[in-house]
Amino acid sequence: MGRKLALRLSQVMITKNEEKNIERALTWGKDFLYEQIVVDTGSTDRTVEIAKKMGATVLHFDWINDFAAAKNFAIKHASGDWIAILDADEYFDEVTAKRVMDEIRQAEKMKVNCIVGYILNLNSDGGIREEIPQTRLFKNHCGIRYEGAIHEQLHCPAGLKGYYPEERMNIFHTGYMAEVLQEKIDANRNLDIIKKTLEKDPDNADMYGYLGDELMIRGKKEEASDAYRKSIELYGEPVPFGDRPIWTLETLIGNLIDKRDYEEAEKYYHFAVKNCPRDADFDYLFGKDYFRKCEFDKAIPYLERVLNLLNGDQNATGRDAISHLELVYEMLSFSCFKAEGRMKDAVRYASILLHANKKKDNVLSTFLMSFSMLDGDRNANADVAMQGVQKIYDLNDVDDCVIVCKAAVRAEYKEFIALLDRVISPENMRRMAEIVAEASES
């Protein structure tokens, strides 16, 4: 029996005027890719020159206002067993790139035809603006193709069977950095395609959602909200399952909250939770807004529904709520501290968060302040608080001691501070004094 051939991975991409990105885009997998195919749609800069210099095969495609058509042209020319189709402004970091072939081999064992990663949209500071699950790695020669002139989606006649690696496959995307986004806005390519599509298909609910997105990035929130309203009207009930309807509802509700139109925001909120009951972002929007306004009693039920959804339903969704889960616990613990009769809940939510991230010293202050307000003997309560703290913090470690002492002072919890004086060693007390003195001098 002959030796089994190694899996081959083809990288394909479509480009137009990507001279700033093309070199990085063709570098991340250079050592293990079987081939690199660049389909250029009319660049007037050095994109083609750089791609050829780096050894990529460059093909030309006459632009017809259809992203799916251009990407499918690229896929048709790939001969590898699997395809990686990242845009020119997307890339795997070095660590993730080294795992790509291992994950493909795992996908083969599992008999799936695609691997789901996460697009990390970066802002101008290099921070993560949002995280979106996306498929950029898929099996070749099984009919997988893109559909949709814009915001194209993968489809397969036999169905897409995705594999979520245990360690996430993160793909960094620079296209939302301010200067890059402005270039895209000025080019108007997406907006032109959307308008032409709506001329041909005026009842396309998804496309009105995409129109709203384009208007949002241009700062036209009122016009965007009108587009989102039209999209929701066209969907009707029940709303079809998918990210697009959810994003349309979330953005419209967010816009209405921003303009303090709570009556209409509540109307769409009830519509949303009825039609998309597993998405936590609708409650997150209201909970966060009431928290910002210091209306803590109103914030609590929304924030608790977020946690009930995310902790109680393995199929729950909510990009914002999931990516800001620590903030949800933080807002909830403080809201319960401020609300009447919810001190024990404040302690509970703070404790959960501190077990996950003990560096949240402001949450530790809430934890201690809540304990100090509990009914009963204050010294006995301080003893219980100390037991809880010692399950999280090592009071033989000077760094942990500093965090706990600062939080106790902010909380003005005298009984707990008295316990610290007995629990923390004299040596650590001396070292803490030095740290505080150094911090004061700097």
Steps between C-alpha positions, in 0.01 A plus 500: 500500500636841405567774752206734559566840346519805725203737502546804276368844596437767236481864599276714278394863525349777292666841497469856386760760597637306796868594474501589873378154602598249233845414632371416849206313347736276301747445785313329785488156330789522257686206655221243470252612231478290186419800283400867526253643251423871478202602288532871427189698409664810357778634724667824394772483766786250555280212625560276198871580485552412868292182477699373203828590670394286798435202275122503490307404189314813388178473301282786373123526540290776345306656785123455461382634840481148641732382778370142485576474127858620554561265793348203317732572207792477743368177657460344154873541434614346832633144479570431869299267723398790723465873438588799719318808376597802704462855373817700440441694824459180704771274641577226749755592763820295513384268780163424339655453155715217638183313603317528168610169349447311828143633520437400138620146577266493800212619280576217257481247785165646605372484139392865496541737207586830664672654802342790687732774621446846645554828315644755742419843362772736618455869574752774426679438832548132420238396753222255422183675385289185472530124451295318236497125425589445135603213274821569308630139470300242308535181299551531125329297228174450694286775350558770761446839337402857591157652441406869510638797312600663830549365853528168323442177692634148452259230389536131427245270329558234767504758780786664688629281783719716721772419750570742786860440617544473875750785478346778293630580153525880516521699177602863536320752278627855453217617274318688777792721596390861451730590213427174314127530558502853361669377182223241458231761563655732242514219245123438545531153347287322762231767505474497120455122494233514772301769321516316166391177670202675660401647163472146367362345820317767706364243749842371607491531880865409547612766254313774690693387808828536310386842377447599864855388583647711220303804615612442860870512415429829318346645815145508358325333793146620423518375140657178625216449747247544218682233299499265800128559557434415135710184532304383807170578329603284203611211721161485669438226755652263574834665431730263308786354700837662439750766603368763259149544650645500853759765412230714335281485811792562738624803311153653466428450871841650585426804284160550664651472848767756404232750397300419817202373304426229754142441387607388152810326638278293732273414208788355299647338813181297554492414131864389521471279810190337352667421168864455614453369856851353530692821434621679813602827338153657513496479879865606513417822313231602748689384809810694402300814425311497831827437683660803330207712615537366857150347482626187667162345587408509129839368390491187718223297327655556156849407615371193685321386186832527315663262749201265510515469122875456468531264796182301438492445125801353320358631172463857625657776292591864555829633368512811720375329814740208463801720426412726799396228743732628775342844464153344539603347835667825602192711420272247665698478824511879536133539404400247768717686753310819419157336495297441812512146641751359249826503702536120499459500122763771473740277695413198284550671163820669614636169629434323169687769309791515746552125469539557125707819524640590840663818368160670489575704813193722455283187509679388813408837654135435409529152654633645826260794511210258455624283785531807721132581437362154577272454800645335807819527700756704308798309641342165410426628150860617467617149591284353222626765256859408589429132431365595158797724423751231597341257254600744225808684625823370651570731793855365516554662160580870524330590171175338613536675835523839328182435298303388804622779729425775247150360442434479875608862552277617212213302651568661841444158656663546844424154634652336193807728514552394863500136387757579231733640764495160669512283187771672295856440616716792625740438211224538242373808684847653465525410131152642435603829662800515265280434195254771603788745562654425159162544331450835676842625385436400139 
